[in-house]
Tab-separated table of C-alpha atoms in Angstrom:
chain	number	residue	atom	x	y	z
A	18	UNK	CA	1.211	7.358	-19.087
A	19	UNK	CA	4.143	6.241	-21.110
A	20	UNK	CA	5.417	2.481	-20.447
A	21	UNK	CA	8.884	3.302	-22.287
A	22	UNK	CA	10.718	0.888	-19.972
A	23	UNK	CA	14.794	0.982	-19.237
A	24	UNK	CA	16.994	-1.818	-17.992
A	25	UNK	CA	15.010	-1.946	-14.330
A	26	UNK	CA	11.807	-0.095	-14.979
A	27	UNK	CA	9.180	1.597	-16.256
A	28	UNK	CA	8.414	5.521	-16.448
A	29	UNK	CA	5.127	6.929	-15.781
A	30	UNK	CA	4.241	10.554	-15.764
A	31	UNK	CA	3.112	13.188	-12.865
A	32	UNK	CA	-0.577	15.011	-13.171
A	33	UNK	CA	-0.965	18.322	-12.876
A	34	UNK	CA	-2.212	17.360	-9.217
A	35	UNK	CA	0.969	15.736	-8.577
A	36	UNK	CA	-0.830	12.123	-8.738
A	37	UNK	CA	1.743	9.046	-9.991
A	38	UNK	CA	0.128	5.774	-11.889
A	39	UNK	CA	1.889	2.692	-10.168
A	40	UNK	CA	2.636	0.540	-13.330
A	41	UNK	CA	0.375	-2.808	-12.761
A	42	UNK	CA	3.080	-5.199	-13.292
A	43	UNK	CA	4.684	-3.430	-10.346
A	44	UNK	CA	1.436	-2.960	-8.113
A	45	UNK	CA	1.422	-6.795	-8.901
A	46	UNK	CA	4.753	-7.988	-8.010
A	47	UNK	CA	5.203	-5.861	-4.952
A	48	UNK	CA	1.151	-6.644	-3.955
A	49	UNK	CA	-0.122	-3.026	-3.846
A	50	UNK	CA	-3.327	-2.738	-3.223
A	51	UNK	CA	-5.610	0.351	-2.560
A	52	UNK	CA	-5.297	2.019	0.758
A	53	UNK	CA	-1.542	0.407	0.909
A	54	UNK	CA	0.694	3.302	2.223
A	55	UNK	CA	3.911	4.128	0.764
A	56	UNK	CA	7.085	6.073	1.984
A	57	UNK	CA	9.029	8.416	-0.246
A	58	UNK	CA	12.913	8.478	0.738
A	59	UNK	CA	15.157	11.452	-0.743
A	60	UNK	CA	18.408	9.492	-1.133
A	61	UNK	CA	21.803	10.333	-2.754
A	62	UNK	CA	20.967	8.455	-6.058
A	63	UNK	CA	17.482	9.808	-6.080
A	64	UNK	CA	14.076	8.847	-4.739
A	65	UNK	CA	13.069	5.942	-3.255
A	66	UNK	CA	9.730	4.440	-2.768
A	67	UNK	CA	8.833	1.813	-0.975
A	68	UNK	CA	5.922	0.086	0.988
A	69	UNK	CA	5.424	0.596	4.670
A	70	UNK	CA	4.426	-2.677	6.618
A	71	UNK	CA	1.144	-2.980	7.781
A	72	UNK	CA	2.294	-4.339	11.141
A	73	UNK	CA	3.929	-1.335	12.920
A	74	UNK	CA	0.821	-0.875	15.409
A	75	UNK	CA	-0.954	-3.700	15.197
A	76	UNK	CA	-1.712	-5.303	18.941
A	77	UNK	CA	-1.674	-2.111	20.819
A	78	UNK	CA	-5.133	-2.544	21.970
A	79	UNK	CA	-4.729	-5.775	23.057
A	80	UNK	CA	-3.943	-7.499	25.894
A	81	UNK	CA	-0.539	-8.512	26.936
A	82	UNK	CA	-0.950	-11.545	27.456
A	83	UNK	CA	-2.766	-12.447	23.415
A	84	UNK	CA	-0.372	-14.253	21.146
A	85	UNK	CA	1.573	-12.565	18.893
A	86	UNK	CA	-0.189	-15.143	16.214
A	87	UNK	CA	-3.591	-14.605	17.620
A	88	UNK	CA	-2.550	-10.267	17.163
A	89	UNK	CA	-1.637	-11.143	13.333
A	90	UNK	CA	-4.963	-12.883	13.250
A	91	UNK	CA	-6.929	-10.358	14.729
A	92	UNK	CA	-5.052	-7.454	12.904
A	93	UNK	CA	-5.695	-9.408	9.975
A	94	UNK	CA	-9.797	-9.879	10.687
A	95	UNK	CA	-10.031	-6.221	10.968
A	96	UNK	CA	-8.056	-5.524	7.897
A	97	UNK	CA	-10.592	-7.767	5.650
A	98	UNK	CA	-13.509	-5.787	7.588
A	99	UNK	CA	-12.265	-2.720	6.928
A	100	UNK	CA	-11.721	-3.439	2.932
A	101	UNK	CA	-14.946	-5.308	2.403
A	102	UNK	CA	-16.901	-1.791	4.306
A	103	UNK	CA	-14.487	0.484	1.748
A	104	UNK	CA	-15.875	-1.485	-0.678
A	105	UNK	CA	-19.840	-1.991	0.031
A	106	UNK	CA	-20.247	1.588	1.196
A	107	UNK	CA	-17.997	4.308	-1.067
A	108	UNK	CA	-20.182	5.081	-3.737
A	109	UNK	CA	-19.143	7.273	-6.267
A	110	UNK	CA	-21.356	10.518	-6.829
């Protein structure tokens, strides 16, 4: 990976399986975390990559008449579940 940075960035380099190293100072500031999802926009100046919100489905299983704060909170409860399961059960082999 090279970190030769320009005036608003950093570069990184593509593997041969097309994988792309998120510099950490980036992952950091933006708060990227494993399992986040991004979207890759083909624009006139180039590509653009950004972070797709979490939210877009959340509460669709729920009742209409649950809070939208008690959704977040919910949403938000399963989220934690699911990371701490990603994390007790993958184990490399």
């Amino acid at each position: 990976m090279s970190t030769e940075n320009d005036v608003d960035g950093e570069t990184t380099r593509i593997t041969r399986k097309g994988q792309v190293t998120i510099p950490k100072k980036l992952r950091e500031e933006f708060g990227l975390e494993e399992g986040d999802e991004l979207l890759w926009q083909k624009t006139e100046e180039g590509i653009k990559v950004r972070k797709t919100t979490r939210s877009a489905g959340r509460g669709m299983l729920v009742d209409d008449d649950v809070s939208a704060e008690k959704r977040e909170e919910m949403a938000e409860e399963m989220e934690a579940e699911i990371r701490s399961n990603r994390e007790t059960e993958w184990t490399p082999e």
